[in-house]
Each structure stands twice: as structure tokens, then as C-alpha cells.
Coordinates of N, CA and C in Angstrom, one line a residue:
X19 N -7.6 16.6 -22.8 CA -6.2 16.6 -22.8 C -5.6 17.8 -23.6
X20 N -4.5 18.3 -23.3 CA -3.9 19.4 -24.1 C -2.4 19.5 -24.1
X21 N -1.9 20.5 -24.5 CA -0.5 21.0 -24.6 C 0.5 20.0 -25.1
X22 N 1.1 20.4 -26.2 CA 2.3 19.9 -26.8 C 2.9 21.0 -27.6
X23 N 4.2 21.3 -27.4 CA 4.8 22.4 -28.0 C 4.8 22.3 -29.6
X24 N 4.9 23.5 -30.3 CA 4.8 23.5 -31.7 C 6.0 23.1 -32.4
X25 N 6.2 22.6 -33.5 CA 6.9 22.7 -34.8 C 6.0 22.5 -36.0
X26 N 6.3 21.9 -37.1 CA 5.3 21.3 -38.0 C 5.2 21.5 -39.5
X27 N 4.4 20.7 -40.3 CA 3.9 20.8 -41.6 C 2.7 20.0 -42.0
X28 N 2.8 19.0 -42.9 CA 1.6 18.2 -43.3 C 1.9 16.8 -43.9
X29 N 0.9 16.1 -44.6 CA 1.1 14.7 -45.1 C 0.4 14.2 -46.3
X30 N -0.5 13.2 -46.4 CA -0.7 12.2 -47.5 C -2.1 11.7 -48.1
X31 N -3.2 11.2 -48.5 CA -4.1 10.6 -49.6 C -5.6 10.5 -49.6
X32 N -6.5 9.4 -50.0 CA -7.9 9.5 -50.3 C -8.8 8.2 -50.4
X33 N -10.1 8.2 -50.8 CA -11.1 7.1 -50.8 C -12.1 7.0 -51.9
X34 N -13.4 6.5 -51.6 CA -14.4 6.3 -52.6 C -15.8 6.7 -52.2
X35 N -17.0 6.5 -52.9 CA -18.2 7.1 -52.5 C -19.5 6.3 -52.9
X36 N -20.6 6.7 -52.3 CA -22.0 6.3 -52.5 C -22.1 5.2 -53.6
X37 N -22.1 4.0 -53.2 CA -22.2 2.9 -54.1 C -23.6 2.8 -54.6
X38 N -23.8 3.0 -55.9 CA -25.1 3.0 -56.5 C -25.2 1.7 -57.3
X39 N -26.3 1.6 -58.1 CA -26.6 0.4 -58.8 C -25.8 0.4 -60.1
X40 N -25.1 1.5 -60.5 CA -24.3 1.5 -61.7 C -22.8 1.1 -61.5
X41 N -22.0 1.5 -62.5 CA -20.6 1.1 -62.4 C -19.7 2.3 -62.0
X42 N -20.3 3.5 -61.8 CA -19.5 4.6 -61.5 C -20.0 5.4 -60.3
X43 N -19.1 6.2 -59.7 CA -19.4 7.0 -58.6 C -19.0 8.5 -59.0
X44 N -19.8 9.4 -58.4 CA -19.5 10.8 -58.8 C -20.0 11.8 -57.7
X45 N -19.1 12.7 -57.4 CA -19.5 13.8 -56.5 C -19.4 15.1 -57.3
X46 N -20.4 15.7 -57.7 CA -20.4 17.0 -58.5 C -20.1 18.2 -57.6
X47 N -19.7 19.2 -58.3 CA -19.6 20.5 -57.6 C -21.0 20.9 -57.2
X48 N -21.2 21.4 -55.9 CA -22.5 21.8 -55.5 C -22.8 23.2 -55.8
X49 N -24.0 23.7 -55.9 CA -24.3 25.1 -56.1 C -23.6 26.0 -55.1
X50 N -23.3 27.2 -55.5 CA -22.6 28.2 -54.6 C -23.4 28.3 -53.3
X51 N -22.7 28.3 -52.2 CA -23.4 28.5 -50.9 C -23.8 27.2 -50.3
X52 N -23.7 26.1 -51.0 CA -24.1 24.8 -50.4 C -23.0 23.9 -50.0
X53 N -21.7 24.4 -50.1 CA -20.6 23.7 -49.6 C -20.1 22.6 -50.6
X54 N -19.5 21.6 -50.1 CA -19.3 21.2 -48.7 C -18.3 22.1 -48.0
X55 N -18.3 22.0 -46.6 CA -17.3 22.6 -45.8 C -16.5 21.6 -45.0
X56 N -15.3 21.9 -44.7 CA -14.4 20.8 -44.1 C -14.3 20.9 -42.6
X57 N -14.4 19.8 -41.9 CA -14.2 19.7 -40.5 C -13.1 18.7 -40.3
X58 N -11.9 19.1 -39.7 CA -10.8 18.2 -39.4 C -10.7 18.0 -37.9
X59 N -10.8 16.8 -37.5 CA -10.6 16.5 -36.1 C -9.2 15.9 -35.8
X60 N -8.5 16.5 -34.9 CA -7.2 16.0 -34.4 C -7.5 15.3 -33.1
X61 N -7.2 14.0 -33.0 CA -7.7 13.2 -31.9 C -6.6 12.1 -31.6
X62 N -6.9 11.4 -30.5 CA -6.0 10.2 -30.1 C -6.8 9.3 -29.3
X63 N -6.6 8.0 -29.6 CA -7.2 7.0 -28.7 C -6.6 6.9 -27.3
X64 N -5.5 7.6 -27.1 CA -4.9 7.7 -25.8 C -5.4 8.9 -25.0
X65 N -6.4 9.6 -25.5 CA -6.9 10.8 -24.9 C -8.3 10.6 -24.3
X66 N -8.4 10.7 -23.0 CA -9.7 10.4 -22.4 C -10.8 11.5 -22.7
X67 N -10.3 12.6 -23.2 CA -11.3 13.7 -23.5 C -11.8 13.6 -24.9
X68 N -11.2 12.7 -25.7 CA -11.5 12.6 -27.2 C -12.8 11.9 -27.6
X69 N -13.3 10.9 -26.9 CA -14.5 10.1 -27.4 C -15.7 11.0 -27.8
X70 N -16.0 12.0 -27.0 CA -17.2 12.8 -27.4 C -17.0 13.6 -28.7
X71 N -15.7 14.0 -29.0 CA -15.4 14.7 -30.3 C -15.4 13.7 -31.4
X72 N -14.9 12.4 -31.1 CA -15.0 11.4 -32.1 C -16.4 11.1 -32.5
X73 N -17.3 11.1 -31.5 CA -18.7 10.8 -31.8 C -19.4 11.9 -32.6
X74 N -19.0 13.1 -32.3 CA -19.6 14.3 -33.0 C -19.1 14.2 -34.5
X75 N -17.8 13.9 -34.7 CA -17.3 13.8 -36.1 C -18.1 12.7 -36.8
X76 N -18.4 11.6 -36.1 CA -19.2 10.6 -36.8 C -20.6 11.1 -37.2
X77 N -21.2 11.9 -36.4 CA -22.5 12.5 -36.8 C -22.3 13.5 -38.0
X78 N -21.3 14.3 -37.9 CA -21.1 15.3 -39.0 C -20.7 14.6 -40.3
X79 N -20.1 13.4 -40.2 CA -19.7 12.7 -41.4 C -20.8 12.2 -42.2
X80 N -22.0 12.1 -41.6 CA -23.2 11.7 -42.3 C -23.9 12.8 -43.1
X81 N -23.4 14.0 -42.9 CA -24.0 15.2 -43.6 C -23.4 15.4 -45.0
X82 N -24.2 15.6 -46.0 CA -23.7 15.8 -47.4 C -22.9 17.1 -47.5
X83 N -23.2 18.1 -46.6 CA -22.6 19.4 -46.8 C -21.3 19.5 -45.9
X84 N -20.8 18.3 -45.4 CA -19.6 18.3 -44.6 C -18.6 17.3 -45.1
X85 N -17.4 17.7 -45.2 CA -16.3 16.7 -45.4 C -15.6 16.6 -44.1
X86 N -15.8 15.5 -43.4 CA -15.3 15.2 -42.0 C -14.2 14.3 -42.1
X87 N -13.0 14.7 -41.5 CA -11.8 13.9 -41.5 C -11.2 13.8 -40.1
X88 N -10.8 12.6 -39.7 CA -10.1 12.4 -38.4 C -8.6 12.2 -38.6
X89 N -7.8 13.0 -38.0 CA -6.4 12.9 -38.0 C -5.9 12.5 -36.6
X90 N -5.3 11.3 -36.5 CA -4.9 10.8 -35.2 C -3.4 11.2 -35.0
X91 N -3.2 11.9 -33.9 CA -1.8 12.4 -33.6 C -1.1 11.4 -32.8
X92 N 0.3 11.6 -32.8 CA 1.1 10.6 -32.1 C 1.7 11.0 -30.7
X93 N 1.4 12.3 -30.3 CA 2.2 12.8 -29.2 C 1.6 12.3 -27.8
X94 N 0.5 11.6 -27.8 CA 0.0 11.0 -26.6 C 0.4 9.5 -26.5
X95 N 1.0 8.9 -27.5 CA 1.3 7.5 -27.5 C 2.1 7.0 -26.3
X96 N 2.9 8.0 -25.8 CA 3.8 7.6 -24.7 C 3.1 7.3 -23.3
X97 N 1.9 7.7 -23.2 CA 1.3 7.7 -21.9 C 0.5 6.4 -21.6
X98 N 0.8 5.3 -22.4 CA 0.2 4.0 -22.1 C -0.5 3.3 -23.2
X99 N -0.9 4.0 -24.3 CA -1.6 3.3 -25.4 C -1.1 3.9 -26.7
X100 N -0.6 3.0 -27.6 CA -0.1 3.5 -28.9 C -1.3 3.4 -29.9
X101 N -1.7 4.6 -30.3 CA -2.9 4.7 -31.2 C -2.5 4.1 -32.5
X102 N -3.2 3.0 -33.0 CA -2.8 2.4 -34.2 C -2.9 3.2 -35.5
X103 N -3.6 4.3 -35.4 CA -3.9 5.2 -36.6 C -3.1 6.5 -36.5
X104 N -2.3 6.6 -35.5 CA -1.5 7.9 -35.3 C -0.3 7.9 -36.2
X105 N 0.1 9.1 -36.6 CA 1.4 9.2 -37.4 C 2.0 10.6 -37.1
X106 N 3.3 10.7 -37.4 CA 4.0 11.9 -37.3 C 3.5 13.0 -38.3
X107 N 3.1 12.5 -39.5 CA 2.6 13.4 -40.5 C 1.3 14.1 -40.1
X108 N 0.4 13.4 -39.4 CA -0.9 14.1 -39.0 C -0.6 15.1 -37.9
X109 N 0.3 14.7 -37.0 CA 0.7 15.7 -35.9 C 1.3 16.9 -36.6
X110 N 2.1 16.8 -37.6 CA 2.7 17.9 -38.3 C 1.6 18.8 -38.9
X111 N 0.6 18.2 -39.4 CA -0.5 19.0 -40.0 C -1.2 19.8 -38.9
X112 N -1.4 19.2 -37.8 CA -2.0 20.0 -36.7 C -1.1 21.1 -36.3
X113 N 0.2 20.9 -36.2 CA 1.1 21.9 -35.8 C 1.2 23.1 -36.8
X114 N 1.0 22.7 -38.1 CA 1.0 23.8 -39.1 C -0.2 24.6 -38.9
X115 N -1.4 24.0 -38.6 CA -2.6 24.8 -38.3 C -2.4 25.7 -37.1
X116 N -1.7 25.2 -36.1 CA -1.5 25.9 -34.9 C -0.7 27.2 -35.1
X117 N 0.3 27.1 -36.0 CA 1.0 28.3 -36.4 C 0.2 29.3 -37.1
X118 N -0.6 28.8 -38.1 CA -1.4 29.7 -39.0 C -2.5 30.3 -38.1
X119 N -3.1 29.6 -37.2 CA -4.2 30.1 -36.4 C -3.7 30.8 -35.1
X120 N -2.4 30.9 -35.0 CA -1.8 31.6 -33.9 C -2.1 31.0 -32.5
X121 N -2.1 29.7 -32.5 CA -2.3 29.0 -31.2 C -1.0 28.9 -30.4
X122 N -1.1 28.9 -29.1 CA 0.1 28.8 -28.3 C 0.6 27.3 -28.2
X123 N -0.4 26.4 -28.4 CA 0.0 25.0 -28.3 C -1.0 24.2 -29.1
X124 N -0.7 22.9 -29.3 CA -1.7 22.0 -29.9 C -2.4 21.2 -28.8
X125 N -3.6 20.7 -29.1 CA -4.3 20.0 -28.0 C -5.2 19.0 -28.7
X126 N -5.7 18.0 -27.9 CA -6.7 17.1 -28.4 C -7.9 17.1 -27.3
X127 N -9.1 16.9 -27.8 CA -9.5 16.9 -29.2 C -9.5 18.4 -29.7
X128 N -9.2 18.5 -31.0 CA -9.3 19.8 -31.7 C -10.0 19.6 -33.0
X129 N -11.1 20.4 -33.3 CA -11.7 20.4 -34.6 C -11.3 21.7 -35.3
X130 N -10.7 21.6 -36.4 CA -10.4 22.8 -37.3 C -11.5 22.9 -38.3
X131 N -12.2 24.0 -38.4 CA -13.4 24.1 -39.3 C -13.0 25.0 -40.5
X132 N -12.9 24.4 -41.7 CA -12.7 25.0 -42.9 C -11.4 25.9 -42.9
X133 N -10.4 25.5 -42.0 CA -9.2 26.2 -42.0 C -9.2 27.6 -41.4
X134 N -10.4 28.0 -40.8 CA -10.5 29.3 -40.3 C -10.6 29.5 -38.7
X135 N -10.9 28.4 -38.0 CA -11.0 28.5 -36.6 C -11.1 27.1 -36.0
X136 N -11.0 27.0 -34.7 CA -10.9 25.7 -34.0 C -11.6 25.7 -32.7
X137 N -12.0 24.5 -32.2 CA -12.6 24.3 -30.9 C -12.4 22.9 -30.6
X138 N -12.8 22.5 -29.4 CA -12.5 21.1 -28.9 C -13.4 20.1 -29.7
X139 N -14.5 20.5 -30.1 CA -15.4 19.5 -30.8 C -16.2 18.6 -29.8
X140 N -16.0 18.9 -28.5 CA -16.8 18.1 -27.5 C -18.2 18.6 -27.4
X141 N -18.5 19.8 -27.9 CA -19.9 20.3 -27.9 C -20.2 20.7 -29.3
X142 N -21.4 20.5 -29.7 CA -21.8 20.8 -31.1 C -21.9 22.3 -31.4
X143 N -22.4 23.1 -30.4 CA -22.8 24.5 -30.7 C -21.6 25.3 -31.3
X144 N -20.4 25.2 -30.6 CA -19.3 26.0 -31.2 C -18.9 25.6 -32.6
X145 N -19.0 24.3 -32.9 CA -18.7 23.9 -34.2 C -19.7 24.4 -35.2
X146 N -21.0 24.4 -34.9 CA -22.0 24.9 -35.8 C -21.8 26.4 -36.0
X147 N -21.3 27.1 -34.9 CA -21.1 28.6 -35.1 C -19.9 28.8 -36.0
X148 N -18.9 27.9 -36.0 CA -17.7 28.1 -36.9 C -18.1 27.7 -38.3
X149 N -19.0 26.7 -38.5 CA -19.5 26.4 -39.8 C -20.3 27.6 -40.4
X150 N -21.1 28.2 -39.6 CA -21.9 29.4 -40.0 C -21.0 30.5 -40.5
X151 N -19.9 30.7 -39.7 CA -18.9 31.7 -40.1 C -18.2 31.4 -41.4
X152 N -17.9 30.1 -41.6 CA -17.2 29.6 -42.8 C -18.2 29.8 -44.0
X153 N -19.4 29.5 -43.8 CA -20.4 29.7 -44.9 C -20.6 31.2 -45.3
X154 N -20.6 32.0 -44.3 CA -20.7 33.5 -44.5 C -19.5 34.1 -45.2
X155 N -18.3 33.6 -44.9 CA -17.1 34.2 -45.5 C -16.8 33.6 -46.8
X156 N -17.3 32.4 -47.2 CA -17.0 31.7 -48.4 C -18.2 31.2 -49.2
X157 N -19.1 32.2 -49.6 CA -20.3 31.8 -50.3 C -20.0 31.2 -51.7
X158 N -18.9 31.6 -52.3 CA -18.5 31.0 -53.5 C -17.4 30.0 -53.3
X159 N -17.5 28.8 -53.8 CA -16.6 27.7 -53.5 C -15.9 27.2 -54.7
X160 N -14.6 26.8 -54.6 CA -13.9 26.1 -55.6 C -14.1 24.6 -55.3
X161 N -15.3 24.1 -55.6 CA -15.6 22.7 -55.2 C -15.2 21.8 -56.3
X162 N -14.3 20.8 -56.0 CA -13.9 19.9 -57.1 C -15.0 18.9 -57.4
X163 N -15.0 18.5 -58.7 CA -15.9 17.4 -59.1 C -15.0 16.1 -59.1
X164 N -15.5 15.1 -58.4 CA -14.8 13.9 -58.2 C -15.6 12.8 -58.9
X165 N -14.9 11.9 -59.7 CA -15.6 10.8 -60.3 C -14.7 9.6 -60.4
X166 N -15.3 8.4 -60.4 CA -14.6 7.2 -60.4 C -15.4 6.0 -60.8
X167 N -14.9 5.2 -61.7 CA -15.6 3.9 -62.0 C -15.2 3.0 -60.9
X168 N -16.1 2.0 -60.6 CA -15.8 1.1 -59.5 C -14.5 0.4 -59.7
X169 N -13.5 0.6 -58.8 CA -12.2 0.0 -58.9 C -11.2 0.7 -59.8
X170 N -11.7 1.8 -60.5 CA -10.9 2.5 -61.4 C -10.2 3.7 -60.8
X171 N -9.6 4.5 -61.7 CA -8.9 5.7 -61.2 C -9.9 6.8 -60.8
X172 N -9.4 7.6 -59.9 CA -10.2 8.8 -59.4 C -9.8 10.0 -60.3
X173 N -10.9 10.7 -60.8 CA -10.7 11.9 -61.6 C -11.1 13.1 -60.8
X174 N -10.2 14.1 -60.7 CA -10.5 15.3 -59.9 C -10.5 16.5 -61.0
X175 N -11.6 17.3 -61.0 CA -11.6 18.4 -61.9 C -12.0 19.7 -61.1
X176 N -11.3 20.7 -61.4 CA -11.7 22.1 -60.9 C -11.9 23.0 -62.0
X177 N -13.0 23.8 -61.9 CA -13.3 24.8 -62.9 C -12.4 26.1 -62.5
X178 N -12.4 27.0 -63.4 CA -11.7 28.3 -63.2 C -12.2 29.0 -62.0
X179 N -11.3 29.5 -61.2 CA -11.7 30.2 -59.9 C -10.8 31.4 -59.7
X180 N -11.3 32.5 -59.3 CA -10.5 33.7 -59.1 C -9.7 33.7 -57.8
X181 N -8.4 33.4 -57.9 CA -7.6 33.3 -56.7 C -6.9 34.6 -56.4
X182 N -7.1 35.6 -57.3 CA -6.6 37.0 -57.1 C -5.1 37.0 -56.8
X183 N -4.3 36.3 -57.6 CA -2.9 36.3 -57.5 C -2.3 35.3 -56.5
X184 N -3.2 34.6 -55.7 CA -2.7 33.6 -54.7 C -2.7 32.3 -55.4
X185 N -2.2 31.3 -54.6 CA -2.2 29.9 -55.1 C -3.0 29.1 -54.0
X186 N -3.4 27.9 -54.4 CA -4.1 27.0 -53.5 C -3.5 25.6 -53.6
X187 N -3.5 24.9 -52.4 CA -3.1 23.6 -52.4 C -4.3 22.6 -52.6
X188 N -4.1 21.7 -53.5 CA -5.1 20.7 -53.8 C -4.6 19.4 -53.1
X189 N -5.3 19.0 -52.0 CA -4.8 17.9 -51.2 C -5.8 16.7 -51.2
X190 N -5.2 15.5 -51.3 CA -6.0 14.3 -51.4 C -5.9 13.6 -50.1
X191 N -7.1 13.1 -49.5 CA -7.1 12.3 -48.3 C -7.8 11.0 -48.6
X192 N -7.2 9.9 -48.2 CA -7.8 8.6 -48.3 C -8.1 8.1 -46.9
X193 N -9.3 7.7 -46.6 CA -9.7 7.5 -45.2 C -10.5 6.2 -45.0
X194 N -10.4 5.6 -43.9 CA -11.3 4.5 -43.5 C -12.5 5.0 -42.9
X195 N -13.7 4.5 -43.3 CA -14.9 5.1 -42.8 C -15.2 4.8 -41.3
X196 N -14.8 3.7 -40.8 CA -15.1 3.5 -39.4 C -14.2 2.4 -38.8
X197 N -13.8 2.6 -37.5 CA -13.1 1.6 -36.8 C -13.6 1.5 -35.4
X198 N -13.7 0.3 -34.8 CA -14.0 0.1 -33.4 C -12.8 -0.6 -32.8
X199 N -12.2 0.0 -31.8 CA -11.0 -0.5 -31.2 C -11.1 -0.8 -29.7
X200 N -10.9 -2.0 -29.2 CA -10.8 -2.2 -27.7 C -9.5 -1.7 -27.2
X201 N -9.6 -0.7 -26.3 CA -8.3 -0.1 -25.8 C -7.9 -0.8 -24.5
X202 N -6.7 -1.3 -24.5 CA -6.3 -2.2 -23.4 C -5.4 -1.5 -22.3
X203 N -5.1 -0.3 -22.5 CA -4.2 0.4 -21.6 C -4.4 1.9 -21.8
X204 N -3.7 2.7 -20.9 CA -3.8 4.1 -21.0 C -5.0 4.7 -20.4
X205 N -5.3 6.0 -20.8 CA -6.4 6.7 -20.2 C -7.8 6.1 -20.5
X206 N -7.9 5.5 -21.7 CA -9.2 4.9 -22.1 C -9.2 3.4 -21.9
X207 N -8.4 2.9 -21.0 CA -8.3 1.4 -20.7 C -9.7 0.9 -20.4
X208 N -10.0 -0.2 -21.1 CA -11.3 -0.9 -20.9 C -12.4 -0.4 -21.8
X209 N -12.2 0.7 -22.5 CA -13.2 1.3 -23.4 C -13.1 0.7 -24.8
X210 N -14.3 0.7 -25.5 CA -14.4 0.4 -26.9 C -14.5 1.7 -27.6
X211 N -13.4 2.1 -28.3 CA -13.4 3.4 -29.0 C -13.9 3.3 -30.4
X212 N -14.8 4.2 -30.8 CA -15.3 4.3 -32.2 C -14.7 5.5 -32.9
X213 N -14.0 5.3 -34.0 CA -13.5 6.4 -34.8 C -14.1 6.4 -36.2
X214 N -14.2 7.5 -36.7 CA -14.9 7.7 -38.0 C -13.9 8.5 -39.0
X215 N -14.0 8.1 -40.3 CA -13.3 8.8 -41.3 C -11.8 9.1 -41.0
X216 N -11.2 7.9 -40.6 CA -9.8 8.0 -40.2 C -8.8 8.1 -41.4
X217 N -8.1 9.2 -41.4 CA -7.2 9.5 -42.6 C -6.0 8.5 -42.5
X218 N -5.8 7.8 -43.6 CA -4.7 6.8 -43.6 C -3.6 7.3 -44.6
X219 N -4.0 8.1 -45.6 CA -3.0 8.7 -46.5 C -3.4 10.1 -46.8
X220 N -2.4 11.0 -46.9 CA -2.6 12.4 -47.2 C -1.5 12.9 -48.1
X221 N -1.8 13.6 -49.2 CA -0.8 14.2 -50.0 C -1.3 15.4 -50.7
X222 N -0.4 16.3 -51.0 CA -0.7 17.4 -51.8 C -0.6 17.0 -53.3
X223 N -1.6 17.1 -54.0 CA -1.7 16.7 -55.4 C -1.0 17.7 -56.3
X224 N -1.3 19.0 -56.0 CA -0.7 20.1 -56.8 C -0.9 21.4 -56.1
X225 N -0.1 22.4 -56.5 CA -0.4 23.8 -56.1 C -1.0 24.5 -57.3
X226 N -2.2 24.9 -57.1 CA -3.2 25.3 -58.1 C -3.2 26.9 -58.3
X227 N -3.2 27.3 -59.6 CA -3.2 28.7 -59.9 C -4.6 29.3 -60.2
X228 N -5.7 28.4 -60.1 CA -7.0 28.9 -60.4 C -7.5 28.6 -61.8
X229 N -6.7 28.1 -62.7 CA -7.1 27.8 -64.0 C -7.8 26.4 -64.0
X230 N -8.7 26.2 -64.9 CA -9.4 25.0 -65.0 C -8.4 23.8 -65.2
X231 N -8.5 22.8 -64.4 CA -7.5 21.7 -64.4 C -8.1 20.4 -63.9
X232 N -7.4 19.3 -64.3 CA -7.9 18.0 -63.8 C -6.7 17.2 -63.5
X233 N -6.9 16.2 -62.6 CA -5.9 15.2 -62.2 C -6.5 13.9 -62.1
X234 N -5.6 12.8 -62.3 CA -6.1 11.4 -62.2 C -5.2 10.7 -61.1
X235 N -5.9 10.0 -60.2 CA -5.3 9.2 -59.2 C -5.5 7.8 -59.4
X236 N -4.4 7.0 -59.4 CA -4.5 5.6 -59.7 C -5.5 4.9 -58.8
X237 N -6.3 4.0 -59.3 CA -7.4 3.3 -58.5 C -6.8 2.4 -57.5
X238 N -5.6 1.8 -57.7 CA -5.1 0.9 -56.8 C -4.6 1.5 -55.5
X239 N -4.7 2.8 -55.4 CA -4.3 3.5 -54.2 C -5.5 3.6 -53.2
X240 N -6.7 3.3 -53.7 CA -7.9 3.5 -52.9 C -8.5 2.1 -52.6
X241 N -8.7 1.8 -51.3 CA -9.3 0.5 -51.0 C -10.8 0.5 -51.3
X242 N -11.4 -0.7 -51.5 CA -12.8 -0.8 -51.9 C -13.8 -0.2 -50.9
X243 N -13.4 -0.1 -49.6 CA -14.3 0.4 -48.6 C -13.8 1.8 -48.1
X244 N -12.8 2.4 -48.7 CA -12.3 3.7 -48.2 C -13.1 4.8 -48.8
X245 N -13.0 6.0 -48.1 CA -13.5 7.2 -48.6 C -12.4 8.1 -49.2
X246 N -12.8 9.0 -50.1 CA -11.8 9.9 -50.7 C -12.3 11.4 -50.4
X247 N -11.4 12.2 -50.0 CA -11.7 13.7 -49.9 C -10.7 14.4 -50.7
X248 N -11.1 15.5 -51.3 CA -10.1 16.5 -51.9 C -10.4 17.9 -51.2
X249 N -9.3 18.4 -50.7 CA -9.4 19.7 -50.0 C -8.7 20.7 -50.9
X250 N -9.3 21.9 -51.1 CA -8.7 23.0 -51.8 C -8.6 24.2 -50.9
X251 N -7.4 24.5 -50.5 CA -7.3 25.6 -49.5 C -6.1 26.5 -49.9
X252 N -6.2 27.7 -49.4 CA -5.1 28.7 -49.7 C -3.8 28.1 -49.2
X253 N -2.7 28.3 -50.0 CA -1.5 27.6 -49.8 C -1.0 27.7 -48.3
X254 N -0.3 26.6 -47.9 CA 0.3 26.5 -46.6 C -0.7 26.6 -45.5
X255 N -1.8 25.8 -45.6 CA -2.7 25.6 -44.5 C -3.6 26.8 -44.2
X256 N -3.9 27.6 -45.3 CA -4.8 28.7 -45.2 C -6.2 28.3 -45.2
X257 N -7.1 29.3 -45.3 CA -8.6 29.0 -45.3 C -9.0 28.1 -46.4
X258 N -9.9 27.2 -46.2 CA -10.4 26.3 -47.2 C -11.3 27.1 -48.2
X259 N -11.1 26.9 -49.5 CA -11.9 27.5 -50.5 C -12.8 26.5 -51.2
X260 N -12.6 25.2 -50.9 CA -13.5 24.2 -51.5 C -13.1 22.9 -51.0
X261 N -14.0 21.9 -51.1 CA -13.7 20.5 -50.8 C -14.8 19.6 -51.3
X262 N -14.6 18.3 -51.4 CA -15.6 17.4 -51.8 C -15.2 16.0 -51.3
X263 N -16.1 15.0 -51.4 CA -15.9 13.7 -51.0 C -16.6 12.7 -51.8
X264 N -16.0 11.5 -51.9 CA -16.7 10.3 -52.4 C -16.5 9.2 -51.4
X265 N -17.7 8.6 -51.1 CA -17.6 7.6 -50.0 C -18.5 6.3 -50.3
X266 N -17.9 5.2 -49.9 CA -18.7 3.9 -50.1 C -19.8 3.9 -49.0
X267 N -20.8 3.1 -49.2 CA -21.9 2.9 -48.2 C -21.3 2.3 -47.0
X268 N -21.8 2.6 -45.8 CA -21.4 1.9 -44.6 C -21.6 0.4 -44.7
X269 N -20.7 -0.4 -44.2 CA -20.8 -1.8 -44.2 C -21.2 -2.4 -42.8
X270 N -21.5 -1.4 -41.9 CA -21.9 -1.9 -40.6 C -21.1 -1.2 -39.5

């Protein structure tokens, strides 16, 4: 499925991670060149072309070097099935990328890789090629360190990073790890749709100048089974310069 005319901007929040035997969770900054790198899927349960991309995002979400997020758009809701996870804010994020990446239109499915390029996500090879390109152009990363006591606040820390006079947006995403939905009408009528890492809240925490800094997010904003991602990208939907995630274990 494709085409919807442009306008746009962005939206809202975050989650948790790898439940261990202790009382805290932590995602440290990885060594230079090891990522993570971000993959953002724009999808809709009302789009018959989207399930293969949804499945690929699910596989990518299991990789420690990938921050995989699904943004459900609302512009296909009118054709017979109202996506329960769609929002105007996620559609606006996709449209902002379309402007920055000089697309003539927005479409689903669309995977945006590290803010530098896009493809449908229906086949793995083009996404792996975009990831290789992202890794080559961004060997040094502003990877945030994320930590959280179980049920407590989330702490985000960034070390000093040379932004060369630019600024970067620090964006928090809170997401549900997995949903299975029986679709009762529309293009996917009769199908059981699986979605992964569905963003439910997204917000810009700060506009960062590259100086060492930290932020605290209230723990009651994060559900016990939700995942958290922090994206650090050049201001106004530019290329990603860092990202990280904290995620609970799968419950099934």
C-alpha cells in the first residue's frame, strides 16, 4: 500500500529492559562501532502489504545491536479497519521523515533506518544494506546509558559528544513488546496480525548541545512489561547519532 500526501512533525515516550535476578536494569553505552542503530517501521493493520515488514521488525527487535520501533499510522483507518495502535502523532513523524528524506509521498510499510534512508522492509536485504551504510557513516555514536530500578524512575545519561555547532534531539519512546490482533474487516480481514515494539508514547526529552548531561523519567510512566528506547538524532528528524533500549523479557 502507498501514497498519502505530505504535511507533518512528531510525537511521544518509552519502556523497560532485560529482567535479571537483581533489582535493577541497565543498558550501557556500547563500544564505538557496535551501535545500536535504529530501525523505525511505519505500518498499519489496515495495510495488506504490511505483515511481512511487521514480521521482519519482530526479528530485528531480537538483536542487541538494533533499536526496533513500530509506528502505526492512521491514514488507512478509513478503508475498513481502525488500527487500535494508530495515532495522528506517529503519522506526523513519518511525514517529517518524508520531508527530510525528500520523498514525494508517505507509504506503508516503510522502514526508516537510522534516519538516513528508507525501504519497504518487506525484504531483509535492502534493510541490511541500509544498516551497513549507517554503520559506515556513524562509527562513533552518542549512545545513551539507560538505567532503572525495577518499578523506579528511568535515568538517561549522555557523555560529551562533538556536535560541531549543531544540536540533537533526545527522544524517548515507550512501547509494547508484542500484540496479536484478530482483524475483523478491511484488507486484512480474517487474519491474525502480530505486531512488535509498538510505540505507545513518544516525546522529545530535550534538545541537546553535546555536553555531558542526564535526565530522569518518572517510573509510573512506564508499564511493567513495556520497553524503553532513547533516540539521539540531529535536530528535526536528521540522521541518528545514537540510540539505546531497555526491554523486559518476553512473556509469551
